Amino acid sequence: MQLSTILLAASETASANFLTPILVMAVIGLCLSLLLVIAEYFLANYGECKININDEEERSFVTEGGNSLLNILSDRKIFIPSACGGRATCGFCKLKLPEAGAALPTELPMLSREEVKNGTRLICQVKVTSDLNLHIPQELLEIQEFKCVVGSNEDSTHNIKELVLELKDPDHIGFIPGQYIQFQMPPHIAKGEQRAYSIASTRNEDDGKKVILNIRWGFGGLVSTYVSTLKPGDEVIITGPYGDFMEAETGAEMICVAGGAGMAPLRSIILDLAKKNSKRKVTYFFGGRDQEDLFYLDTWAELEKSMHDFSFVPALSDIKDDDTSWTGERGFVHLAVERYINERCESDPEQLEGYLCGPPPMIDGVIAVMTAIGVPEEKIYFDKF
Amino acid sequence: MGEVNPFIILIAAIFTNNILLANFLGMCPFVAISKQIKSAFGMGVAVTFVMTLTATLNWLVYELVLEPYNLEFLKFLVFIIVIAAAVQFVEMVIEKSSPTLYMNLGVFLPLITVNCAILGVSLLMGNREYSFIQSLAFGIGSGIGWWMAIMAMAGLRHRIQFSNVPKALQDPGITMLIAGVMAMAFQGFAGIVNI
């Protein structure tokens, strides 16, 4: 050991005694860092990995291993739905990937037994360490990134903002009413964070050049708090459209139920029905605590007159018994739905279709009530958030 | 202390001189990670492994580098650096070899760096002038002892989950009380072996 002879020599010289501990520490530090660098090189180096997409040569690419598949794909402008931003809590970024190994414990709550068996993974939890063959459905490959400018950001209610985005590049979006977009946080505030918001504007509203979102804020959420502070002229980036919550074109009577920001996709769907001059019977139940929670009331009043058979039924849960200023439904919205189907609905429950969007307890309550009456579960479409 | 049988040291470190219940080292993760048996198990495995690894590494560094140059006073600094590097290395190995275990251990693994039981083992073996084999036995024994103690605590906390604990004593409070009673119970092993 040459180093040890140098050290010994140093320590033997009386004048250099104080140098010995410094030298020893330096050598130990150096050796350990060297060891870790070598370990890093052998253990954390995955080399180049080829990502093959749908066996299409022009989409396939080679990338540096070690990153999550979701991030690698989004760097390549391939946007797989993900509402939670890569924390395995939304369960949207599912792809079949048998060659990437078994699902991690963090993913299991989001996967069914069948999906675990057939090798479905949440790709935000898949670290790319080898070549992969992906099969990405065509509609996901059509998802685009849009640069937008905030047109307006006004209060709809005390806790819901109506955010209007003007699309700049590309300058229009094609989507099916009921779908959602992902709002990307600017990298200097929270890199990689994104949240899903349903589109409240409808097909070809303003020629698809604007997107309207209903955003609930005031509960301390990172993204919603940021969005609530946006001002006209601010630049933002969204991706989309995503999602399969949309109208099934059957002609059956529709029971729509929403609460809070769940308003958005149903506004889009119902405005689209109005535009198509649809003959479907539509009843739209909207749950809230008191009158302050209701919004877009002018739109609904107008549609009740102009549409073939549409009614808007707000149900408020916090109205006092002696308050006579409210003449509509009282109590939770799922009970209003139950009363309607049992007492006034002319269609056979088996012929009804449910379209639900709102907070999970509300959705669960409405699904329970509707299935108990006899609405087939597969005809209840919902979007929980 | 050259003559103490390493096997005796191993048994003593697990029972009579349990690093957690006799010396009360490593209390922070003991209280924090003993809510669920599964995470307590993962933490126990990780601590045992790192303790064994760092006990031997630190023994080598102490005997081969610090003592020859009369630099014993640097041991705190050196031991902590060695422990940090060892934890980092173990983390890399586990991430590569078993992503599942890596995800299960989560943040517990890096936190071991500042687990005082780990540093305690390295310092105690120096004070007691153990040989290499004795240090190895002491490291393994202390790790298993800590593992056993946290598993026992996780089991007990699981049992009292629905008990009517006074509000002021809930969670950390009752855990400290139980740890005290456990420590007293472990005194029953005293006298079997001694180090």
Coordinates of C-alpha atoms in Angstrom, one line a residue:
Chain A
M1 CA 0.0 0.0 0.0
Q2 CA 1.7 3.2 -1.2
L3 CA -0.8 5.4 0.6
S4 CA -0.1 3.8 4.0
T5 CA 3.6 4.4 3.5
I6 CA 3.0 8.0 2.8
L7 CA 0.7 8.3 5.8
L8 CA 3.3 6.6 8.0
A9 CA 6.0 8.9 6.7
A10 CA 3.7 11.8 7.4
S11 CA 2.9 10.7 10.9
E12 CA 6.5 10.1 11.8
T13 CA 7.4 13.7 11.0
A14 CA 6.6 15.5 14.1
S15 CA 5.7 18.8 12.3
A16 CA 3.2 17.0 10.2
N17 CA 1.4 15.3 13.0
F18 CA -1.7 17.4 12.7
L19 CA -2.0 16.4 9.1
T20 CA -2.4 12.7 9.9
P21 CA -6.0 12.8 11.0
I22 CA -6.9 15.0 8.0
L23 CA -5.1 12.6 5.7
V24 CA -6.7 9.5 7.2
M25 CA -10.2 11.1 7.0
A26 CA -9.5 12.1 3.4
V27 CA -8.4 8.6 2.5
I28 CA -11.3 6.9 4.2
G29 CA -13.7 9.4 2.6
L30 CA -12.1 8.9 -0.8
C31 CA -12.1 5.1 -0.5
L32 CA -15.8 5.0 0.5
S33 CA -16.9 7.4 -2.3
L34 CA -14.8 5.4 -4.8
L35 CA -16.6 2.2 -3.6
L36 CA -20.0 3.8 -4.0
V37 CA -19.1 5.2 -7.4
I38 CA -18.0 1.8 -8.6
A39 CA -21.1 0.2 -7.0
E40 CA -23.3 2.9 -8.7
Y41 CA -21.6 2.1 -12.0
F42 CA -22.3 -1.6 -11.8
L43 CA -25.6 -1.6 -10.0
A44 CA -27.4 1.5 -11.2
N45 CA -26.3 1.5 -14.8
Y46 CA -28.9 -0.1 -17.0
G47 CA -27.4 1.0 -20.3
E48 CA -29.6 1.8 -23.3
C49 CA -33.0 0.3 -23.6
K50 CA -35.0 0.0 -26.7
I51 CA -38.7 0.8 -26.3
N52 CA -40.8 -0.8 -29.1
I53 CA -44.3 0.7 -29.4
N54 CA -46.9 -1.3 -31.3
D55 CA -44.2 -2.8 -33.5
E56 CA -44.1 0.5 -35.4
E57 CA -40.6 1.5 -36.3
E58 CA -41.2 5.3 -36.4
R59 CA -42.6 5.3 -32.9
S60 CA -40.0 3.1 -31.3
F61 CA -36.9 4.7 -29.7
V62 CA -33.9 4.0 -27.6
T63 CA -33.5 5.6 -24.2
E64 CA -31.2 5.6 -21.1
G65 CA -32.5 3.1 -18.5
G66 CA -33.2 3.8 -14.9
N67 CA -36.1 6.2 -15.2
S68 CA -39.8 5.4 -14.8
L69 CA -41.6 4.3 -18.0
L70 CA -44.3 7.0 -17.5
N71 CA -41.7 9.8 -17.4
I72 CA -39.8 8.4 -20.4
L73 CA -42.9 8.2 -22.4
S74 CA -44.1 11.7 -21.5
D75 CA -40.6 13.0 -22.4
R76 CA -41.3 11.5 -25.8
K77 CA -44.6 13.3 -25.9
I78 CA -46.6 10.1 -25.5
F79 CA -49.1 10.9 -22.9
I80 CA -50.5 8.0 -20.9
P81 CA -53.3 9.1 -18.5
S82 CA -52.1 9.7 -15.0
A83 CA -54.0 11.8 -12.5
C84 CA -51.8 11.4 -9.5
G85 CA -48.5 12.3 -11.2
G86 CA -46.7 9.0 -10.7
R87 CA -47.5 8.1 -7.1
A88 CA -49.5 4.9 -7.8
T89 CA -52.7 6.4 -6.3
C90 CA -54.9 7.0 -9.3
G91 CA -54.4 3.7 -11.1
F92 CA -54.9 5.2 -14.6
C93 CA -51.5 4.5 -16.2
K94 CA -52.2 0.8 -16.7
L95 CA -50.5 -1.1 -19.6
K96 CA -50.0 -4.8 -20.1
L97 CA -46.2 -5.4 -19.6
P98 CA -45.6 -9.1 -18.8
E99 CA -41.8 -8.7 -19.5
A100 CA -41.4 -6.0 -16.8
G101 CA -41.9 -8.4 -14.0
A102 CA -44.5 -8.8 -11.3
A103 CA -46.4 -5.8 -9.9
L104 CA -44.9 -4.1 -6.9
P105 CA -46.8 -3.9 -3.5
T106 CA -47.5 -0.2 -4.2
E107 CA -49.5 -1.1 -7.3
L108 CA -51.6 -4.0 -5.9
P109 CA -54.4 -1.9 -4.5
M110 CA -55.0 -0.5 -8.0
L111 CA -55.0 -3.8 -9.9
S112 CA -57.6 -6.6 -10.1
R113 CA -56.6 -10.2 -9.6
E114 CA -57.0 -10.7 -13.3
E115 CA -54.7 -7.8 -14.1
V116 CA -52.0 -9.0 -11.8
K117 CA -52.2 -12.4 -13.5
N118 CA -51.9 -11.0 -17.1
G119 CA -49.0 -8.8 -16.3
T120 CA -50.7 -5.4 -16.2
R121 CA -48.6 -2.8 -14.5
L122 CA -48.9 0.8 -13.4
I123 CA -46.2 2.2 -15.6
C124 CA -45.4 5.0 -13.2
Q125 CA -43.9 2.2 -11.0
V126 CA -42.1 0.5 -13.8
K127 CA -38.4 1.3 -13.9
V128 CA -37.0 0.8 -17.4
T129 CA -34.1 -1.6 -17.0
S130 CA -34.3 -3.6 -20.2
D131 CA -35.8 -3.5 -23.7
L132 CA -39.6 -3.4 -23.6
N133 CA -42.4 -4.1 -26.1
L134 CA -45.4 -1.9 -25.5
H135 CA -48.9 -2.0 -26.9
I136 CA -50.4 1.4 -26.5
P137 CA -54.0 1.8 -27.7
Q138 CA -54.3 4.1 -30.7
E139 CA -56.5 6.7 -28.9
L140 CA -53.8 7.2 -26.3
L141 CA -51.2 7.9 -29.1
E142 CA -53.5 10.6 -30.4
I143 CA -53.3 12.5 -27.1
Q144 CA -51.6 15.9 -27.7
E145 CA -49.9 18.6 -25.6
F146 CA -51.5 22.0 -25.9
K147 CA -50.0 25.4 -25.1
C148 CA -52.7 27.6 -23.7
V149 CA -53.3 31.1 -22.4
V150 CA -55.8 31.7 -19.5
G151 CA -58.8 33.6 -20.9
S152 CA -60.6 34.1 -17.6
N153 CA -60.6 32.5 -14.2
E154 CA -63.9 33.5 -12.4
D155 CA -65.6 32.2 -9.3
S156 CA -68.6 30.0 -10.1
T157 CA -69.3 29.3 -6.5
H158 CA -67.4 30.0 -3.2
N159 CA -65.1 27.0 -3.9
I160 CA -65.3 26.4 -7.6
K161 CA -63.5 28.4 -10.3
E162 CA -64.4 28.4 -13.9
L163 CA -61.1 28.4 -15.8
V164 CA -61.3 29.3 -19.5
L165 CA -58.2 28.3 -21.5
E166 CA -57.6 29.6 -25.0
L167 CA -55.7 27.1 -27.0
K168 CA -52.6 28.4 -28.9
D169 CA -50.5 25.5 -30.1
P170 CA -52.2 23.5 -31.5
D171 CA -55.1 25.9 -31.7
H172 CA -58.0 23.5 -31.4
I173 CA -58.9 20.3 -29.6
G174 CA -61.2 17.5 -30.7
F175 CA -62.7 15.4 -27.9
I176 CA -65.8 13.5 -26.9
P177 CA -67.9 15.2 -24.3
G178 CA -67.2 13.7 -20.9
Q179 CA -63.5 13.3 -21.4
Y180 CA -60.9 15.1 -19.4
I181 CA -57.5 16.9 -19.8
Q182 CA -54.4 16.8 -17.6
F183 CA -53.2 20.1 -16.2
Q184 CA -49.4 20.2 -16.1
M185 CA -47.7 22.1 -13.3
P186 CA -44.9 24.5 -14.5
P187 CA -41.6 22.8 -13.8
H188 CA -40.3 25.6 -11.5
I189 CA -43.2 25.0 -9.1
A190 CA -43.7 21.2 -9.1
K191 CA -41.9 19.3 -11.8
G192 CA -43.8 16.4 -13.2
E193 CA -47.0 17.1 -11.2
Q194 CA -50.2 16.9 -13.1
R195 CA -53.9 16.7 -12.3
A196 CA -56.9 15.6 -14.3
Y197 CA -59.8 18.0 -14.8
S198 CA -62.9 17.2 -16.8
I199 CA -63.7 19.4 -19.7
A200 CA -66.9 21.5 -19.1
S201 CA -67.1 23.0 -22.6
T202 CA -68.7 20.9 -25.2
R203 CA -67.8 19.6 -28.6
N204 CA -66.9 22.4 -31.0
E205 CA -67.9 25.1 -28.5
D206 CA -66.0 28.2 -29.8
D207 CA -64.8 25.9 -32.6
G208 CA -62.8 23.8 -30.1
K209 CA -60.5 26.8 -29.6
K210 CA -61.3 27.1 -25.9
V211 CA -61.4 24.6 -23.0
I212 CA -63.5 25.4 -19.9
L213 CA -62.7 23.7 -16.6
N214 CA -64.5 23.7 -13.3
I215 CA -61.9 23.5 -10.5
R216 CA -62.7 23.1 -6.9
W217 CA -60.1 24.7 -4.7
G218 CA -59.7 25.9 -1.1
F219 CA -58.8 22.5 0.5
G220 CA -55.1 23.1 0.3
G221 CA -54.4 20.9 -2.8
L222 CA -51.1 21.8 -4.5
V223 CA -52.4 22.0 -8.1
S224 CA -55.9 23.4 -7.4
T225 CA -54.4 26.2 -5.2
Y226 CA -52.0 27.1 -8.0
V227 CA -54.8 27.0 -10.6
S228 CA -57.0 29.2 -8.4
T229 CA -54.3 32.0 -8.6
L230 CA -54.0 32.0 -12.4
K231 CA -54.8 35.3 -14.1
P232 CA -55.9 36.1 -17.7
G233 CA -52.8 36.0 -19.9
D234 CA -50.9 33.4 -17.9
E235 CA -49.5 30.5 -20.0
V236 CA -50.3 27.0 -19.1
I237 CA -49.8 23.5 -20.6
I238 CA -52.4 20.8 -20.8
T239 CA -52.5 17.4 -22.4
G240 CA -55.5 15.4 -23.6
P241 CA -58.1 14.3 -24.2
Y242 CA -58.3 11.3 -22.0
G243 CA -61.0 9.1 -20.5
D244 CA -63.9 6.9 -21.5
F245 CA -66.7 8.6 -19.5
M246 CA -69.0 9.6 -22.4
E247 CA -72.6 9.2 -23.6
A248 CA -73.6 5.8 -24.8
E249 CA -75.7 6.5 -27.9
T250 CA -78.7 4.4 -27.1
G251 CA -81.7 6.6 -26.8
A252 CA -82.5 5.3 -23.3
E253 CA -83.6 7.7 -20.5
M254 CA -80.5 9.3 -18.8
I255 CA -80.2 9.9 -15.1
C256 CA -77.3 12.3 -14.6
V257 CA -76.0 13.0 -11.1
A258 CA -73.2 15.3 -10.1
G259 CA -71.8 17.2 -7.2
G260 CA -69.3 20.1 -6.9
A261 CA -66.8 20.1 -9.8
G262 CA -68.5 16.9 -11.1
M263 CA -70.6 19.5 -13.0
A264 CA -68.0 19.7 -15.7
P265 CA -68.3 16.5 -17.8
L266 CA -72.1 16.5 -17.5
R267 CA -72.4 20.1 -18.7
S268 CA -70.3 19.0 -21.7
I269 CA -72.5 15.9 -22.3
I270 CA -75.8 17.7 -21.9
L271 CA -74.9 20.7 -24.0
D272 CA -73.8 18.2 -26.7
L273 CA -77.2 16.5 -26.5
A274 CA -78.9 19.9 -26.9
K275 CA -76.8 20.7 -29.9
K276 CA -77.6 17.3 -31.5
N277 CA -81.4 18.0 -30.9
S278 CA -81.4 14.7 -29.1
K279 CA -84.8 13.3 -28.2
R280 CA -83.5 11.5 -25.1
K281 CA -85.2 12.2 -21.8
V282 CA -82.5 13.6 -19.4
T283 CA -82.9 14.3 -15.7
Y284 CA -79.9 16.0 -14.2
F285 CA -79.6 15.8 -10.4
F286 CA -77.1 18.1 -8.8
G287 CA -76.1 17.7 -5.1
G288 CA -74.9 20.5 -2.8
R289 CA -75.1 21.8 0.7
D290 CA -77.0 25.0 0.1
Q291 CA -77.9 27.5 -2.7
E292 CA -74.3 28.8 -2.7
D293 CA -73.1 25.5 -4.2
L294 CA -75.3 25.8 -7.4
F295 CA -74.0 27.2 -10.6
Y296 CA -74.7 27.5 -14.3
L297 CA -78.3 27.9 -13.3
D298 CA -79.1 30.1 -16.4
T299 CA -77.8 27.4 -18.7
W300 CA -80.1 24.8 -17.1
A301 CA -83.2 27.0 -17.1
E302 CA -82.6 27.7 -20.8
L303 CA -82.1 24.1 -21.7
E304 CA -85.2 23.1 -19.8
K305 CA -87.1 25.2 -22.2
S306 CA -85.2 24.5 -25.4
M307 CA -84.4 20.8 -25.1
H308 CA -86.9 18.0 -25.9
D309 CA -87.2 16.6 -22.4
F310 CA -84.7 17.9 -19.9
S311 CA -85.0 18.8 -16.3
F312 CA -82.5 20.0 -13.7
V313 CA -83.1 18.8 -10.2
P314 CA -80.8 20.4 -7.5
A315 CA -80.9 18.6 -4.1
L316 CA -79.5 20.5 -1.1
S317 CA -78.6 18.7 2.1
D318 CA -78.0 21.6 4.6
I319 CA -81.3 23.4 4.2
K320 CA -83.1 23.9 7.5
D321 CA -86.6 22.5 7.9
D322 CA -88.1 25.9 8.5
D323 CA -86.4 27.6 5.6
T324 CA -89.1 28.2 3.0
S325 CA -86.9 30.1 0.5
W326 CA -85.9 26.7 -1.0
T327 CA -88.6 24.8 -2.8
G328 CA -86.5 22.1 -4.5
E329 CA -85.4 18.7 -3.3
R330 CA -83.9 18.5 0.3
G331 CA -81.4 15.9 1.6
F332 CA -78.7 14.0 0.0
V333 CA -78.8 13.7 -3.8
H334 CA -78.9 9.9 -3.9
L335 CA -82.2 10.0 -2.0
A336 CA -83.6 12.5 -4.5
V337 CA -82.6 10.0 -7.3
E338 CA -84.2 7.2 -5.4
R339 CA -87.5 9.2 -4.9
Y340 CA -87.5 10.1 -8.6
I341 CA -87.0 6.6 -10.0
N342 CA -89.5 5.1 -7.5
E343 CA -92.2 7.8 -7.8
R344 CA -92.1 9.8 -11.0
C345 CA -89.9 7.9 -13.6
E346 CA -91.9 6.4 -16.4
S347 CA -89.1 4.2 -17.8
D348 CA -88.5 0.7 -16.6
P349 CA -85.5 0.8 -14.2
E350 CA -83.8 -1.7 -16.5
Q351 CA -84.0 0.7 -19.3
L352 CA -82.3 3.6 -17.4
E353 CA -78.7 4.8 -17.9
G354 CA -76.8 6.5 -15.1
Y355 CA -74.1 9.1 -15.7
L356 CA -72.4 10.0 -12.4
C357 CA -69.6 12.4 -11.6
G358 CA -68.6 13.7 -8.2
P359 CA -66.9 12.8 -4.9
P360 CA -66.5 9.1 -4.2
P361 CA -69.0 8.8 -1.3
M362 CA -71.7 10.5 -3.4
I363 CA -71.0 8.2 -6.4
D364 CA -71.1 5.1 -4.1
G365 CA -74.4 6.2 -2.6
V366 CA -76.0 6.8 -6.0
I367 CA -74.7 3.5 -7.4
A368 CA -76.1 1.6 -4.4
V369 CA -79.5 3.2 -4.7
M370 CA -79.7 2.7 -8.5
T371 CA -78.6 -0.9 -8.4
A372 CA -81.0 -1.7 -5.6
I373 CA -83.9 -0.4 -7.7
G374 CA -82.8 -2.5 -10.6
V375 CA -80.7 -0.4 -12.9
P376 CA -78.1 -2.8 -14.4
E377 CA -74.7 -2.0 -13.1
E378 CA -73.1 -2.0 -16.5
K379 CA -75.4 0.8 -17.5
I380 CA -74.1 3.1 -14.7
Y381 CA -71.2 5.1 -16.0
F382 CA -69.2 7.1 -13.5
D383 CA -66.2 9.3 -13.0
K384 CA -65.0 9.4 -9.4
F385 CA -62.4 12.0 -8.2
Chain B
M1 CA -12.0 -9.7 27.1
G2 CA -10.4 -12.0 24.6
E3 CA -11.7 -15.2 26.3
V4 CA -15.5 -14.7 26.0
N5 CA -17.0 -17.2 23.7
P6 CA -18.6 -15.5 20.6
F7 CA -21.6 -17.7 21.0
I8 CA -22.2 -16.4 24.5
I9 CA -21.9 -12.8 23.1
L10 CA -24.5 -13.6 20.5
I11 CA -27.0 -15.0 23.0
A12 CA -26.3 -12.2 25.5
A13 CA -26.8 -9.5 22.8
I14 CA -30.2 -11.0 22.0
F15 CA -31.5 -11.6 25.5
T16 CA -29.7 -10.3 28.5
N17 CA -28.1 -7.3 27.0
N18 CA -30.6 -6.5 24.3
I19 CA -29.5 -3.2 22.7
L20 CA -33.0 -1.9 22.7
L21 CA -34.4 -3.0 26.0
A22 CA -31.2 -2.9 28.1
N23 CA -29.5 0.1 26.6
F24 CA -32.6 1.8 25.1
L25 CA -30.9 2.6 21.8
G26 CA -32.8 2.8 18.5
M27 CA -36.0 4.0 20.2
C28 CA -37.1 6.3 17.4
P29 CA -37.8 3.7 14.8
F30 CA -38.9 1.3 17.5
V31 CA -41.8 3.6 18.4
A32 CA -42.5 4.9 14.9
I33 CA -42.4 1.6 12.9
S34 CA -44.0 -0.8 15.4
K35 CA -47.6 0.0 14.3
Q36 CA -47.8 -2.8 11.8
I37 CA -46.2 -6.2 12.1
K38 CA -45.3 -6.3 8.4
S39 CA -43.3 -3.0 8.4
A40 CA -41.7 -3.9 11.8
F41 CA -40.5 -7.1 10.2
G42 CA -39.0 -5.3 7.2
M43 CA -37.3 -2.8 9.5
G44 CA -36.0 -5.6 11.7
V45 CA -34.4 -7.4 8.7
A46 CA -32.8 -4.2 7.5
V47 CA -31.4 -3.2 10.9
T48 CA -30.0 -6.7 11.5
F49 CA -28.3 -6.7 8.1
V50 CA -26.8 -3.2 8.4
M51 CA -25.8 -3.8 12.0
T52 CA -23.8 -6.9 11.1
L53 CA -22.2 -5.3 8.1
T54 CA -21.2 -2.0 9.9
A55 CA -20.0 -3.8 13.0
T56 CA -17.5 -5.8 10.9
L57 CA -16.6 -2.9 8.7
N58 CA -16.1 -0.5 11.6
W59 CA -14.0 -3.1 13.4
L60 CA -11.7 -3.4 10.4
V61 CA -11.4 0.4 10.0
Y62 CA -10.8 0.8 13.8
E63 CA -8.2 -1.9 14.1
L64 CA -6.4 -1.4 10.7
V65 CA -6.5 2.4 10.3
L66 CA -7.5 4.3 13.5
E67 CA -5.4 2.4 16.1
P68 CA -2.1 2.2 14.2
Y69 CA -2.2 6.0 13.7
N70 CA -3.5 6.7 17.3
L71 CA -6.5 8.3 15.8
E72 CA -9.1 6.7 18.1
F73 CA -10.6 10.2 18.8
L74 CA -11.8 10.2 15.1
K75 CA -14.0 7.2 15.7
F76 CA -17.4 9.0 15.9
L77 CA -16.8 10.7 12.6
V78 CA -15.4 7.6 10.8
F79 CA -18.0 5.2 12.1
I80 CA -20.8 7.5 11.0
I81 CA -19.3 7.9 7.5
V82 CA -18.9 4.1 7.2
I83 CA -22.4 3.5 8.3
A84 CA -23.8 6.0 5.8
A85 CA -21.8 4.5 3.0
A86 CA -22.9 1.0 4.0
V87 CA -26.5 1.9 4.1
Q88 CA -26.2 3.6 0.7
F89 CA -24.6 0.5 -0.7
V90 CA -27.2 -1.8 0.7
E91 CA -29.9 0.4 -0.7
M92 CA -28.4 0.1 -4.2
V93 CA -28.0 -3.7 -3.9
I94 CA -31.6 -4.1 -2.8
E95 CA -33.0 -1.8 -5.4
K96 CA -31.2 -3.8 -8.1
S97 CA -31.9 -7.3 -6.8
S98 CA -35.4 -7.0 -5.4
P99 CA -37.5 -4.0 -6.3
T100 CA -40.3 -5.6 -4.2
L101 CA -38.3 -5.6 -1.0
Y102 CA -37.0 -2.1 -1.8
M103 CA -40.6 -0.8 -2.1
N104 CA -41.6 -2.6 1.1
L105 CA -38.8 -1.1 3.1
G106 CA -39.4 2.3 1.6
V107 CA -38.0 5.2 3.6
F108 CA -37.0 2.9 6.6
L109 CA -33.8 1.8 4.8
P110 CA -32.1 5.3 4.5
L111 CA -33.3 6.1 8.0
I112 CA -31.2 3.3 9.4
T113 CA -28.2 5.7 8.8
V114 CA -29.2 7.7 11.9
N115 CA -30.4 4.7 14.0
C116 CA -28.4 5.2 17.2
A117 CA -28.5 1.4 17.9
I118 CA -26.2 0.9 14.9
L119 CA -23.6 3.5 16.0
G120 CA -24.1 2.1 19.6
V121 CA -23.0 -1.4 18.5
S122 CA -19.9 0.0 16.8
L123 CA -18.9 2.0 19.9
L124 CA -19.7 -0.6 22.5
M125 CA -17.6 -3.3 20.7
G126 CA -14.7 -0.9 20.8
N127 CA -15.1 -0.2 24.5
R128 CA -15.3 -3.9 25.2
E129 CA -12.2 -4.6 23.1
Y130 CA -13.9 -7.4 21.1
S131 CA -12.0 -9.5 18.5
F132 CA -13.3 -9.6 14.9
I133 CA -15.3 -12.8 15.5
Q134 CA -16.7 -11.4 18.8
S135 CA -17.7 -8.2 17.0
L136 CA -19.4 -10.1 14.3
A137 CA -21.4 -12.1 16.9
F138 CA -22.2 -8.9 18.8
G139 CA -23.4 -7.2 15.6
I140 CA -25.6 -10.2 14.5
G141 CA -26.9 -10.7 18.1
S142 CA -27.8 -7.0 18.6
G143 CA -29.6 -6.9 15.3
I144 CA -31.6 -10.0 16.0
G145 CA -32.3 -8.7 19.5
W146 CA -33.6 -5.4 18.1
W147 CA -35.6 -7.2 15.5
M148 CA -37.2 -9.5 18.1
A149 CA -38.0 -6.5 20.3
I150 CA -39.7 -4.5 17.6
M151 CA -41.7 -7.6 16.4
A152 CA -42.9 -8.2 20.0
M153 CA -43.9 -4.5 20.3
A154 CA -45.7 -4.6 17.0
G155 CA -47.6 -7.7 18.1
L156 CA -48.6 -6.1 21.4
R157 CA -49.6 -2.8 19.7
H158 CA -51.7 -4.9 17.3
R159 CA -53.5 -6.5 20.3
I160 CA -54.2 -3.2 22.1
Q161 CA -55.5 -1.6 18.8
F162 CA -59.0 -1.5 20.0
S163 CA -58.3 -1.2 23.8
N164 CA -59.6 1.8 25.6
V165 CA -56.3 3.6 26.2
P166 CA -56.6 7.0 28.0
K167 CA -56.4 9.8 25.4
A168 CA -53.2 11.4 26.8
L169 CA -51.4 8.0 26.7
Q170 CA -52.4 6.9 23.2
D171 CA -49.8 5.8 20.6
P172 CA -46.3 6.9 21.7
G173 CA -47.3 7.2 25.4
I174 CA -48.6 3.6 25.8
T175 CA -45.7 2.4 23.6
M176 CA -43.2 3.8 26.0
L177 CA -45.0 2.2 28.9
I178 CA -45.1 -1.1 27.2
A179 CA -41.4 -0.8 26.3
G180 CA -40.6 -0.2 30.0
V181 CA -42.5 -3.3 31.1
M182 CA -40.9 -5.3 28.3
A183 CA -37.5 -4.1 29.5
M184 CA -38.3 -5.3 33.0
A185 CA -39.5 -8.6 31.7
F186 CA -36.2 -9.0 29.8
Q187 CA -34.4 -8.5 33.1
G188 CA -35.6 -12.0 33.9
F189 CA -33.0 -13.3 31.4
A190 CA -30.2 -11.6 33.5
G191 CA -27.8 -14.1 35.0
I192 CA -28.2 -16.7 32.2
V193 CA -25.2 -15.3 30.5
N194 CA -23.4 -12.1 31.0
I195 CA -21.0 -10.0 29.0

